PDB file of C-alpha atoms in Angstrom:
ATOM      1  CA  MET F   1       5.510  -7.163  -2.607  1.00 45.00           C
ATOM      2  CA  THR F   2       2.642  -7.415  -0.656  1.00 39.00           C
ATOM      3  CA  ALA F   3      -0.448  -5.564  -2.317  1.00 36.00           C
ATOM      4  CA  THR F   4      -0.655  -2.168  -0.610  1.00 39.00           C
ATOM      5  CA  ILE F   5      -3.354   0.356  -1.112  1.00 38.00           C
ATOM      6  CA  ALA F   6      -1.886   3.216   0.507  1.00 37.00           C
ATOM      7  CA  GLY F   7      -0.015   0.720   2.911  1.00 36.00           C
ATOM      8  CA  VAL F   8      -3.091  -1.594   3.325  1.00 38.00           C
ATOM      9  CA  ASN F   9      -2.610  -5.169   2.835  1.00 41.00           C
ATOM     10  CA  VAL F  10      -5.162  -6.157   0.089  1.00 35.00           C
ATOM     11  CA  GLN F  11      -7.106  -9.397   1.029  1.00 37.00           C
ATOM     12  CA  ARG F  12      -6.370 -11.670  -1.843  1.00 39.00           C
ATOM     13  CA  ASP F  13      -7.544 -14.908  -3.625  1.00 38.00           C
ATOM     14  CA  PRO F  14      -5.065 -17.787  -3.526  1.00 37.00           C
ATOM     15  CA  PRO F  15      -1.831 -17.370  -5.361  1.00 37.00           C
ATOM     16  CA  ALA F  16      -2.211 -18.227  -9.059  1.00 38.00           C
ATOM     17  CA  PRO F  17       0.555 -20.385 -10.870  1.00 38.00           C
ATOM     18  CA  SER F  18       1.788 -17.907 -13.363  1.00 43.00           C
ATOM     19  CA  ALA F  19       1.751 -14.166 -14.077  1.00 44.00           C
ATOM     20  CA  THR F  20      -0.443 -15.025 -17.157  1.00 43.00           C
ATOM     21  CA  SER F  21      -3.067 -16.968 -15.008  1.00 43.00           C
ATOM     22  CA  SER F  22      -2.764 -14.556 -12.236  1.00 43.00           C
ATOM     23  CA  ALA F  23      -3.889 -11.689 -14.651  1.00 42.00           C
ATOM     24  CA  ALA F  24      -6.680 -13.991 -15.816  1.00 40.00           C
ATOM     25  CA  ALA F  25      -7.917 -14.464 -12.362  1.00 39.00           C
ATOM     26  CA  SER F  26      -7.264 -10.787 -11.465  1.00 39.00           C
ATOM     27  CA  ALA F  27     -10.071  -9.937 -14.362  1.00 37.00           C
ATOM     28  CA  ARG F  28     -12.716 -10.878 -12.032  1.00 37.00           C
ATOM     29  CA  PRO F  29     -14.382  -8.459 -10.073  1.00 35.00           C
ATOM     30  CA  ALA F  30     -12.652  -8.008  -6.976  1.00 36.00           C
ATOM     31  CA  ALA F  31     -14.004  -8.141  -3.429  1.00 34.00           C
ATOM     32  CA  VAL F  32     -12.638  -4.557  -2.215  1.00 35.00           C
ATOM     33  CA  THR F  33     -14.889  -4.127   0.742  1.00 31.00           C
ATOM     34  CA  HIS F  34     -12.731  -6.143   3.123  1.00 30.00           C
ATOM     35  CA  TYR F  35      -9.001  -5.786   3.531  1.00 34.00           C
ATOM     36  CA  GLU F  36      -6.490  -7.533   6.111  1.00 40.00           C
ATOM     37  CA  ASN F  37      -5.732  -4.283   8.043  1.00 38.00           C
ATOM     38  CA  PHE F  38      -7.665  -1.436   7.441  1.00 39.00           C
ATOM     39  CA  PRO F  39     -11.409  -0.568   6.341  1.00 42.00           C
ATOM     40  CA  VAL F  40     -11.310   0.706   2.636  1.00 43.00           C
ATOM     41  CA  ALA F  41     -14.211   1.275   0.411  1.00 40.00           C
ATOM     42  CA  SER F  42     -16.097   0.134   3.200  1.00 57.00           C
ATOM     43  CA  TRP F  43     -19.512   1.199   4.839  1.00 60.00           C
ATOM     44  CA  LEU F  44     -17.971   4.554   5.876  1.00 70.00           C
ATOM     45  CA  CYS F  45     -16.907   5.168   2.320  1.00 78.00           C
ATOM     46  CA  PRO F  46     -19.296   7.783   0.529  1.00 79.00           C
ATOM     47  CA  PRO F  47     -21.643   5.599  -1.437  1.00 85.00           C
ATOM     48  CA  ALA F  48     -21.452   7.659  -4.418  1.00 89.00           C
ATOM     49  CA  LEU F  49     -17.516   7.152  -4.468  1.00 91.00           C
ATOM     50  CA  ARG F  50     -17.605   3.345  -4.154  1.00 90.00           C
ATOM     51  CA  PRO F  51     -17.422   2.563  -7.747  1.00 94.00           C
ATOM     52  CA  PRO F  52     -14.239   4.691  -8.588  1.00 95.00           C
ATOM     53  CA  ILE F  53     -12.714   3.650  -5.620  1.00 92.00           C
ATOM     54  CA  ALA F  54     -13.165  -0.022  -6.301  1.00 92.00           C
ATOM     55  CA  ALA F  55     -12.137   0.379  -9.898  1.00 95.00           C
ATOM     56  CA  ILE F  56      -8.941   2.161  -8.698  1.00 95.00           C
ATOM     57  CA  TYR F  57      -8.037  -0.608  -6.064  1.00 91.00           C
ATOM     58  CA  HIS F  58      -9.173  -3.519  -8.590  1.00 94.00           C
ATOM     59  CA  PHE F  59      -6.584  -1.999 -10.917  1.00 96.00           C
ATOM     60  CA  ALA F  60      -3.829  -1.542  -8.034  1.00 94.00           C
ATOM     61  CA  ARG F  61      -4.692  -5.149  -7.009  1.00 93.00           C
ATOM     62  CA  THR F  62      -4.324  -6.796 -10.398  1.00 95.00           C
ATOM     63  CA  ALA F  63      -0.950  -4.895 -11.032  1.00 95.00           C
ATOM     64  CA  ASP F  64       0.269  -6.314  -7.944  1.00 92.00           C
ATOM     65  CA  ASP F  65      -0.797  -9.763  -8.706  1.00 93.00           C
ATOM     66  CA  LEU F  66       1.293  -9.706 -11.857  1.00 95.00           C
ATOM     67  CA  ALA F  67       4.146  -8.461 -10.006  1.00 92.00           C
ATOM     68  CA  ASP F  68       4.015 -10.612  -7.156  1.00 87.00           C
ATOM     69  CA  GLU F  69       1.763 -13.918  -7.346  1.00 83.00           C
ATOM     70  CA  GLY F  70       2.441 -17.280  -8.700  1.00 83.00           C
ATOM     71  CA  ASP F  71       5.890 -18.517  -9.856  1.00 87.00           C
ATOM     72  CA  ALA F  72       6.369 -16.729 -13.094  1.00 92.00           C
ATOM     73  CA  PRO F  73       9.901 -15.897 -14.045  1.00 95.00           C
ATOM     74  CA  HIS F  74      10.483 -11.948 -13.476  1.00 95.00           C
ATOM     75  CA  ALA F  75      11.041 -11.332 -17.208  1.00 96.00           C
ATOM     76  CA  GLU F  76       7.313 -12.712 -17.717  1.00 97.00           C
ATOM     77  CA  ARG F  77       6.051 -10.293 -14.991  1.00 97.00           C
ATOM     78  CA  LEU F  78       7.723  -7.402 -16.314  1.00 97.00           C
ATOM     79  CA  ALA F  79       6.358  -7.989 -19.720  1.00 97.00           C
ATOM     80  CA  ALA F  80       2.790  -8.392 -18.272  1.00 97.00           C
ATOM     81  CA  LEU F  81       3.086  -5.153 -16.337  1.00 98.00           C
ATOM     82  CA  GLN F  82       4.328  -3.374 -19.337  1.00 97.00           C
ATOM     83  CA  ARG F  83       1.462  -4.591 -21.452  1.00 98.00           C
ATOM     84  CA  LEU F  84      -0.931  -3.540 -18.889  1.00 98.00           C
ATOM     85  CA  ARG F  85       0.717  -0.155 -18.765  1.00 98.00           C
ATOM     86  CA  ALA F  86       0.483   0.175 -22.669  1.00 98.00           C
ATOM     87  CA  ASP F  87      -3.104  -0.625 -22.365  1.00 98.00           C
ATOM     88  CA  LEU F  88      -3.782   1.878 -19.326  1.00 98.00           C
ATOM     89  CA  ARG F  89      -2.341   4.475 -21.566  1.00 97.00           C
ATOM     90  CA  GLN F  90      -5.211   3.906 -23.955  1.00 98.00           C
ATOM     91  CA  LEU F  91      -7.881   5.002 -21.665  1.00 97.00           C
ATOM     92  CA  GLY F  92      -9.567   8.337 -22.999  1.00 95.00           C
ATOM     93  CA  THR F  93      -7.984   8.049 -26.230  1.00 96.00           C
ATOM     94  CA  PRO F  94      -9.625   7.243 -29.673  1.00 96.00           C
ATOM     95  CA  ARG F  95      -8.066   3.724 -29.502  1.00 97.00           C
ATOM     96  CA  GLN F  96      -9.804   2.776 -25.800  1.00 98.00           C
ATOM     97  CA  ASP F  97     -12.567   0.957 -27.398  1.00 97.00           C
ATOM     98  CA  GLU F  98     -10.435  -1.308 -29.712  1.00 98.00           C
ATOM     99  CA  MET F  99      -7.869  -1.858 -26.731  1.00 98.00           C
ATOM    100  CA  LEU F 100     -10.912  -2.899 -24.483  1.00 98.00           C
ATOM    101  CA  THR F 101     -12.013  -5.648 -27.015  1.00 97.00           C
ATOM    102  CA  ARG F 102      -8.500  -7.055 -27.008  1.00 97.00           C
ATOM    103  CA  THR F 103      -6.783  -6.627 -23.461  1.00 98.00           C
ATOM    104  CA  ALA F 104      -6.227  -9.575 -21.295  1.00 97.00           C
ATOM    105  CA  TRP F 105      -7.822  -7.113 -18.216  1.00 97.00           C
ATOM    106  CA  PRO F 106     -11.146  -6.114 -19.599  1.00 97.00           C
ATOM    107  CA  GLN F 107     -13.053  -6.396 -16.408  1.00 96.00           C
ATOM    108  CA  VAL F 108     -10.411  -4.076 -14.711  1.00 97.00           C
ATOM    109  CA  LEU F 109      -9.785  -1.781 -17.412  1.00 98.00           C
ATOM    110  CA  ALA F 110     -13.575  -1.311 -18.581  1.00 98.00           C
ATOM    111  CA  PRO F 111     -14.677  -0.044 -14.982  1.00 97.00           C
ATOM    112  CA  LEU F 112     -11.522   2.093 -14.691  1.00 98.00           C
ATOM    113  CA  ALA F 113     -12.090   3.574 -18.159  1.00 98.00           C
ATOM    114  CA  ALA F 114     -15.722   4.707 -17.060  1.00 98.00           C
ATOM    115  CA  GLN F 115     -14.291   6.226 -13.919  1.00 97.00           C
ATOM    116  CA  VAL F 116     -11.538   7.592 -15.621  1.00 97.00           C
ATOM    117  CA  ARG F 117     -14.096   9.658 -18.042  1.00 97.00           C
ATOM    118  CA  ALA F 118     -16.562  10.446 -14.958  1.00 97.00           C
ATOM    119  CA  HIS F 119     -14.174  11.896 -12.549  1.00 97.00           C
ATOM    120  CA  ALA F 120     -11.273  12.883 -14.608  1.00 97.00           C
ATOM    121  CA  LEU F 121      -8.704  10.613 -12.845  1.00 97.00           C
ATOM    122  CA  PRO F 122      -5.057  11.604 -13.192  1.00 97.00           C
ATOM    123  CA  MET F 123      -3.565   9.165 -15.300  1.00 97.00           C
ATOM    124  CA  ASP F 124      -0.085   9.765 -14.142  1.00 97.00           C
ATOM    125  CA  LEU F 125      -0.703   8.571 -10.583  1.00 97.00           C
ATOM    126  CA  LEU F 126      -2.203   5.399 -12.105  1.00 97.00           C
ATOM    127  CA  ASP F 127       1.043   5.021 -14.104  1.00 97.00           C
ATOM    128  CA  ASP F 128       3.220   5.789 -10.974  1.00 97.00           C
ATOM    129  CA  LEU F 129       1.784   2.569  -9.427  1.00 97.00           C
ATOM    130  CA  LEU F 130       2.946   0.573 -12.398  1.00 97.00           C
ATOM    131  CA  ASP F 131       6.199   2.027 -12.089  1.00 97.00           C
ATOM    132  CA  ALA F 132       6.427   1.083  -8.620  1.00 97.00           C
ATOM    133  CA  PHE F 133       5.519  -2.482  -9.442  1.00 96.00           C
ATOM    134  CA  GLU F 134       8.022  -2.776 -11.978  1.00 97.00           C
ATOM    135  CA  GLN F 135      10.753  -1.285  -9.648  1.00 97.00           C
ATOM    136  CA  ASP F 136       9.955  -4.070  -7.137  1.00 95.00           C
ATOM    137  CA  VAL F 137      10.186  -6.953  -9.636  1.00 96.00           C
ATOM    138  CA  ARG F 138      13.417  -5.675 -10.923  1.00 96.00           C
ATOM    139  CA  MET F 139      14.881  -5.234  -7.442  1.00 96.00           C
ATOM    140  CA  THR F 140      13.813  -8.413  -6.310  1.00 93.00           C
ATOM    141  CA  ALA F 141      15.151 -10.257  -9.498  1.00 94.00           C
ATOM    142  CA  SER F 142      18.569  -8.649  -8.621  1.00 94.00           C
ATOM    143  CA  GLN F 143      18.284  -9.032  -4.790  1.00 93.00           C
ATOM    144  CA  ALA F 144      18.942  -5.320  -4.680  1.00 95.00           C
ATOM    145  CA  ALA F 145      18.431  -3.185  -1.767  1.00 96.00           C
ATOM    146  CA  TYR F 146      17.637   0.555  -1.043  1.00 98.00           C
ATOM    147  CA  ALA F 147      20.757   2.441  -0.243  1.00 97.00           C
ATOM    148  CA  ASP F 148      19.158   5.195   2.185  1.00 98.00           C
ATOM    149  CA  THR F 149      15.778   6.680   3.181  1.00 97.00           C
ATOM    150  CA  GLU F 150      15.623   9.018   0.413  1.00 97.00           C
ATOM    151  CA  GLN F 151      15.538   6.299  -2.071  1.00 97.00           C
ATOM    152  CA  LEU F 152      12.963   3.954  -0.169  1.00 98.00           C
ATOM    153  CA  LEU F 153      10.621   7.261   0.155  1.00 98.00           C
ATOM    154  CA  ASP F 154      11.099   7.621  -3.463  1.00 97.00           C
ATOM    155  CA  TYR F 155       9.581   4.237  -3.917  1.00 97.00           C
ATOM    156  CA  CYS F 156       6.814   5.160  -1.442  1.00 97.00           C
ATOM    157  CA  ARG F 157       6.090   8.182  -3.381  1.00 97.00           C
ATOM    158  CA  ARG F 158       5.124   5.964  -6.434  1.00 97.00           C
ATOM    159  CA  SER F 159       3.754   2.744  -4.731  1.00 95.00           C
ATOM    160  CA  ALA F 160       1.598   4.516  -1.930  1.00 95.00           C
ATOM    161  CA  ASN F 161       1.062   8.064  -2.332  1.00 97.00           C
ATOM    162  CA  PRO F 162      -0.719   7.855  -5.700  1.00 96.00           C
ATOM    163  CA  ILE F 163      -3.576   6.281  -3.989  1.00 95.00           C
ATOM    164  CA  GLY F 164      -4.109   8.881  -1.373  1.00 95.00           C
ATOM    165  CA  ARG F 165      -3.861  11.825  -4.167  1.00 96.00           C
ATOM    166  CA  LEU F 166      -6.299   9.948  -6.343  1.00 96.00           C
ATOM    167  CA  LEU F 167      -8.900   9.737  -3.172  1.00 94.00           C
ATOM    168  CA  LEU F 168      -8.408  13.428  -2.413  1.00 95.00           C
ATOM    169  CA  HIS F 169      -9.077  13.956  -5.930  1.00 96.00           C
ATOM    170  CA  LEU F 170     -12.302  12.107  -5.639  1.00 94.00           C
ATOM    171  CA  TYR F 171     -13.325  14.255  -2.403  1.00 93.00           C
ATOM    172  CA  GLY F 172     -12.547  17.322  -4.542  1.00 93.00           C
ATOM    173  CA  VAL F 173      -9.569  18.305  -2.168  1.00 94.00           C
ATOM    174  CA  HIS F 174      -6.621  19.676  -4.134  1.00 94.00           C
ATOM    175  CA  ASP F 175      -4.659  22.104  -1.886  1.00 95.00           C
ATOM    176  CA  ALA F 176      -1.011  21.748  -1.408  1.00 97.00           C
ATOM    177  CA  GLN F 177      -1.147  21.097   2.268  1.00 96.00           C
ATOM    178  CA  ALA F 178      -3.775  18.359   1.964  1.00 96.00           C
ATOM    179  CA  LEU F 179      -1.784  16.629  -0.461  1.00 97.00           C
ATOM    180  CA  ALA F 180       1.474  16.689   1.482  1.00 98.00           C
ATOM    181  CA  GLN F 181      -0.300  15.313   4.424  1.00 97.00           C
ATOM    182  CA  SER F 182      -1.999  12.516   2.423  1.00 97.00           C
ATOM    183  CA  ASP F 183       1.622  11.867   1.271  1.00 97.00           C
ATOM    184  CA  VAL F 184       2.979  11.259   4.880  1.00 97.00           C
ATOM    185  CA  ILE F 185      -0.053   9.371   5.826  1.00 97.00           C
ATOM    186  CA  CYS F 186       0.531   6.911   2.681  1.00 96.00           C
ATOM    187  CA  THR F 187       4.295   6.738   3.144  1.00 97.00           C
ATOM    188  CA  ALA F 188       3.737   5.893   6.968  1.00 97.00           C
ATOM    189  CA  LEU F 189       1.229   3.166   5.859  1.00 96.00           C
ATOM    190  CA  GLN F 190       3.525   1.607   3.529  1.00 96.00           C
ATOM    191  CA  LEU F 191       6.473   1.664   5.676  1.00 97.00           C
ATOM    192  CA  ILE F 192       4.203  -0.033   8.434  1.00 97.00           C
ATOM    193  CA  ASN F 193       3.341  -2.614   5.769  1.00 95.00           C
ATOM    194  CA  PHE F 194       7.194  -3.307   5.451  1.00 97.00           C
ATOM    195  CA  TRP F 195       7.808  -3.609   8.828  1.00 97.00           C
ATOM    196  CA  GLN F 196       4.863  -5.714   9.824  1.00 96.00           C
ATOM    197  CA  ASP F 197       5.855  -8.032   6.667  1.00 95.00           C
ATOM    198  CA  LEU F 198       9.483  -8.618   7.585  1.00 96.00           C
ATOM    199  CA  SER F 199       9.108 -12.125   8.160  1.00 96.00           C
ATOM    200  CA  GLU F 200       7.542 -12.908   4.798  1.00 94.00           C
ATOM    201  CA  ASP F 201       9.708 -10.468   2.748  1.00 94.00           C
ATOM    202  CA  LEU F 202      13.080 -11.332   3.609  1.00 95.00           C
ATOM    203  CA  PRO F 203      12.994 -15.083   2.828  1.00 94.00           C
ATOM    204  CA  ARG F 204      11.437 -13.817  -0.670  1.00 90.00           C
ATOM    205  CA  GLY F 205      14.357 -11.411  -1.301  1.00 89.00           C
ATOM    206  CA  ARG F 206      12.563  -8.161  -0.751  1.00 92.00           C
ATOM    207  CA  HIS F 207      14.807  -5.605   1.177  1.00 95.00           C
ATOM    208  CA  TYR F 208      13.175  -2.603   2.652  1.00 97.00           C
ATOM    209  CA  VAL F 209      15.425  -2.180   5.311  1.00 98.00           C
ATOM    210  CA  THR F 210      17.957   0.432   3.810  1.00 98.00           C
ATOM    211  CA  ASP F 211      21.894   0.024   3.772  1.00 98.00           C
ATOM    212  CA  ALA F 212      22.177   3.137   5.579  1.00 98.00           C
ATOM    213  CA  ASP F 213      19.917   2.141   8.615  1.00 98.00           C
ATOM    214  CA  LEU F 214      21.762  -1.180   8.626  1.00 98.00           C
ATOM    215  CA  HIS F 215      25.057   0.888   9.025  1.00 98.00           C
ATOM    216  CA  ALA F 216      23.728   3.009  11.615  1.00 98.00           C
ATOM    217  CA  HIS F 217      23.130   0.174  14.124  1.00 98.00           C
ATOM    218  CA  GLY F 218      26.387  -1.524  13.302  1.00 98.00           C
ATOM    219  CA  LEU F 219      24.684  -4.314  11.245  1.00 98.00           C
ATOM    220  CA  ALA F 220      25.077  -6.014   8.027  1.00 97.00           C
ATOM    221  CA  ARG F 221      22.323  -7.361   5.755  1.00 96.00           C
ATOM    222  CA  ALA F 222      23.121 -11.121   6.582  1.00 96.00           C
ATOM    223  CA  ASP F 223      22.386  -9.882  10.467  1.00 97.00           C
ATOM    224  CA  LEU F 224      18.701  -9.513   9.379  1.00 97.00           C
ATOM    225  CA  ARG F 225      17.418 -12.981   9.116  1.00 96.00           C
ATOM    226  CA  PRO F 226      13.551 -14.140   9.814  1.00 97.00           C
ATOM    227  CA  GLU F 227      14.449 -16.295  12.985  1.00 97.00           C
ATOM    228  CA  ARG F 228      14.396 -15.772  16.797  1.00 97.00           C
ATOM    229  CA  ALA F 229      17.960 -16.208  17.070  1.00 97.00           C
ATOM    230  CA  ALA F 230      18.763 -13.443  15.042  1.00 98.00           C
ATOM    231  CA  LEU F 231      16.908 -10.965  17.194  1.00 98.00           C
ATOM    232  CA  THR F 232      20.067  -9.242  18.798  1.00 98.00           C
ATOM    233  CA  ALA F 233      20.014  -6.004  20.540  1.00 98.00           C
ATOM    234  CA  PRO F 234      21.133  -4.162  17.683  1.00 98.00           C
ATOM    235  CA  VAL F 235      18.567  -5.547  15.515  1.00 98.00           C
ATOM    236  CA  ARG F 236      15.969  -4.792  18.194  1.00 98.00           C
ATOM    237  CA  ALA F 237      17.114  -1.253  17.946  1.00 98.00           C
ATOM    238  CA  LEU F 238      16.947  -1.064  14.481  1.00 98.00           C
ATOM    239  CA  LEU F 239      13.283  -2.149  14.061  1.00 98.00           C
ATOM    240  CA  ALA F 240      12.291   0.004  16.992  1.00 98.00           C
ATOM    241  CA  ALA F 241      13.990   3.114  15.034  1.00 98.00           C
ATOM    242  CA  LEU F 242      11.929   2.160  11.720  1.00 98.00           C
ATOM    243  CA  ALA F 243       8.537   1.788  13.643  1.00 98.00           C
ATOM    244  CA  ALA F 244       9.245   5.080  15.324  1.00 98.00           C
ATOM    245  CA  ARG F 245       9.992   6.831  12.057  1.00 98.00           C
ATOM    246  CA  ALA F 246       6.659   5.577  10.558  1.00 98.00           C
ATOM    247  CA  ARG F 247       4.682   6.813  13.772  1.00 98.00           C
ATOM    248  CA  ALA F 248       6.276  10.150  13.224  1.00 98.00           C
ATOM    249  CA  LEU F 249       5.242  10.313   9.712  1.00 98.00           C
ATOM    250  CA  MET F 250       1.503   9.165  10.803  1.00 97.00           C
ATOM    251  CA  ARG F 251       1.414  11.801  13.344  1.00 96.00           C
ATOM    252  CA  GLN F 252       2.487  14.531  10.879  1.00 97.00           C
ATOM    253  CA  GLY F 253      -0.168  13.722   8.300  1.00 97.00           C
ATOM    254  CA  ALA F 254      -3.009  12.889  10.610  1.00 96.00           C
ATOM    255  CA  PRO F 255      -4.518  16.372  10.872  1.00 96.00           C
ATOM    256  CA  LEU F 256      -5.812  15.605   7.290  1.00 96.00           C
ATOM    257  CA  VAL F 257      -8.774  13.811   8.823  1.00 94.00           C
ATOM    258  CA  HIS F 258     -10.404  17.047  10.119  1.00 93.00           C
ATOM    259  CA  ARG F 259      -9.971  18.276   6.510  1.00 90.00           C
ATOM    260  CA  LEU F 260     -12.452  15.546   4.803  1.00 89.00           C
ATOM    261  CA  PRO F 261     -16.101  15.934   5.080  1.00 80.00           C
ATOM    262  CA  GLY F 262     -18.409  13.692   6.683  1.00 85.00           C
ATOM    263  CA  ARG F 263     -17.796   9.747   6.113  1.00 85.00           C
ATOM    264  CA  ALA F 264     -14.791  10.348   4.233  1.00 87.00           C
ATOM    265  CA  GLY F 265     -13.027  11.751   7.218  1.00 90.00           C
ATOM    266  CA  TRP F 266     -14.102   9.227   9.552  1.00 89.00           C
ATOM    267  CA  GLU F 267     -12.850   6.461   6.958  1.00 89.00           C
ATOM    268  CA  LEU F 268      -9.358   8.240   6.974  1.00 92.00           C
ATOM    269  CA  ARG F 269      -9.543   8.367  10.887  1.00 93.00           C
ATOM    270  CA  LEU F 270      -9.772   4.550  11.057  1.00 92.00           C
ATOM    271  CA  VAL F 271      -7.229   4.223   8.513  1.00 93.00           C
ATOM    272  CA  VAL F 272      -4.366   6.222  10.505  1.00 95.00           C
ATOM    273  CA  GLN F 273      -5.803   4.427  13.826  1.00 95.00           C
ATOM    274  CA  GLY F 274      -5.120   1.125  12.037  1.00 94.00           C
ATOM    275  CA  GLY F 275      -1.717   2.109  11.154  1.00 95.00           C
ATOM    276  CA  LEU F 276      -1.104   3.273  14.587  1.00 96.00           C
ATOM    277  CA  ALA F 277      -2.363  -0.030  16.189  1.00 96.00           C
ATOM    278  CA  ILE F 278       0.133  -1.971  14.026  1.00 96.00           C
ATOM    279  CA  LEU F 279       2.921   0.119  15.464  1.00 97.00           C
ATOM    280  CA  ASP F 280       1.558  -0.473  18.967  1.00 97.00           C
ATOM    281  CA  LYS F 281       1.868  -4.052  18.352  1.00 97.00           C
ATOM    282  CA  LEU F 282       5.188  -3.827  16.758  1.00 97.00           C
ATOM    283  CA  ASP F 283       6.136  -2.008  19.908  1.00 97.00           C
ATOM    284  CA  ARG F 284       4.887  -4.529  22.316  1.00 97.00           C
ATOM    285  CA  LEU F 285       6.671  -7.281  20.101  1.00 96.00           C
ATOM    286  CA  GLN F 286       9.900  -5.553  20.744  1.00 96.00           C
ATOM    287  CA  GLY F 287      11.427  -6.712  17.391  1.00 97.00           C
ATOM    288  CA  ALA F 288       9.717 -10.274  17.072  1.00 97.00           C
ATOM    289  CA  ASN F 289       8.117  -8.888  14.080  1.00 97.00           C
ATOM    290  CA  LEU F 290      11.579  -9.942  12.345  1.00 97.00           C
ATOM    291  CA  TYR F 291      10.249 -13.640  12.248  1.00 97.00           C
ATOM    292  CA  ARG F 292       6.424 -13.169  13.293  1.00 96.00           C
ATOM    293  CA  ARG F 293       3.894 -11.499  11.072  1.00 94.00           C
ATOM    294  CA  VAL F 294       1.615  -8.745  12.762  1.00 90.00           C
ATOM    295  CA  GLN F 295      -1.937  -8.272  11.807  1.00 90.00           C
ATOM    296  CA  LEU F 296      -5.185  -6.392  13.050  1.00 90.00           C
ATOM    297  CA  ARG F 297      -7.965  -8.491  14.328  1.00 89.00           C
ATOM    298  CA  LYS F 298     -11.469  -7.924  14.909  1.00 89.00           C
ATOM    299  CA  GLY F 299     -10.775  -7.219  18.843  1.00 92.00           C
ATOM    300  CA  ASP F 300      -8.604  -4.295  17.751  1.00 92.00           C
ATOM    301  CA  LEU F 301     -11.684  -2.519  16.130  1.00 90.00           C
ATOM    302  CA  PRO F 302     -13.222  -1.022  19.461  1.00 92.00           C
ATOM    303  CA  ARG F 303      -9.945   0.438  20.532  1.00 92.00           C
ATOM    304  CA  MET F 304      -9.678   1.910  17.052  1.00 92.00           C
ATOM    305  CA  LEU F 305     -13.110   3.559  16.744  1.00 91.00           C
ATOM    306  CA  TRP F 306     -12.696   4.878  20.343  1.00 94.00           C
ATOM    307  CA  ARG F 307      -9.186   6.468  19.268  1.00 93.00           C
ATOM    308  CA  ALA F 308     -10.791   7.758  15.976  1.00 91.00           C
ATOM    309  CA  TRP F 309     -13.814   9.477  17.963  1.00 92.00           C
ATOM    310  CA  ARG F 310     -11.064  11.290  20.097  1.00 92.00           C
ATOM    311  CA  MET F 311      -8.874  12.520  17.381  1.00 92.00           C
ATOM    312  CA  LYS F 312      -9.194  16.451  17.925  1.00 83.00           C
ATOM    313  CA  PRO F 313      -7.908  19.383  15.908  1.00 83.00           C
ATOM    314  CA  ARG F 314      -4.729  20.784  17.023  1.00 70.00           C
ATOM    315  CA  ASN F 315      -4.938  24.413  18.118  1.00 54.00           C
TER     316      ASN F 315
END
């Protein structure tokens, strides 16, 4: 699983050789000001919120490295994630200080502890992220696939949506409509991440195209191979439908950008436009994302800024 922060591919250090050494590497302060696809915790982020956002992203990145980086056996990855979960659950309790003296991730959990205390961060959302990472490890180990969209969206509910809800919590936005819009934006970003990373995920046994979607296009899982020769008309139609579904979700959630104040609203505009820009690239490739990874480049930023500026509230 590629590290995703609300669907955002996190810029990484070189892969570590094992889950244990990856944990040690991840204990270093993370550079969270630049990401592969979207600006997050950047100069647009309200300065007062950069410390809690950095702490959240560092935690998520560390957990993802445990799940994904290096060549450790799946059982070792799960054990490391479970230790991280046990340590996370000590935050805000009388056992917190003792935990911070022995944890393998003090430079991750100590800053997070300070922000949990300062901002009353909802711990269940952080726990959901770990649950999703563990699920990914188990499914990759067994080469399992999602049966249908409902199952895949339930995964997104835990792997992506918590980040959006944590950000809204920091912004002081708590109403049901905003939370729902945040959820669909984050889910859309997660799906976009899946479809841009097909060429990397398929060889590693990560199956995010559901059995139901394959069946709807008359395809078997063996038909979905990361090579040019596999890009048949049915596969092309399948990938176009998956991108269109993500675009519809993004448009559904986009009105949220007008409800966030100041710089936070502009940051979200660029996140939304970054996702839409990836979808535009996928549309132009006409299915070549099956064997070629798609990403944003510096040259895409002017158009994203222009489109962000032109986003208008719906009447």
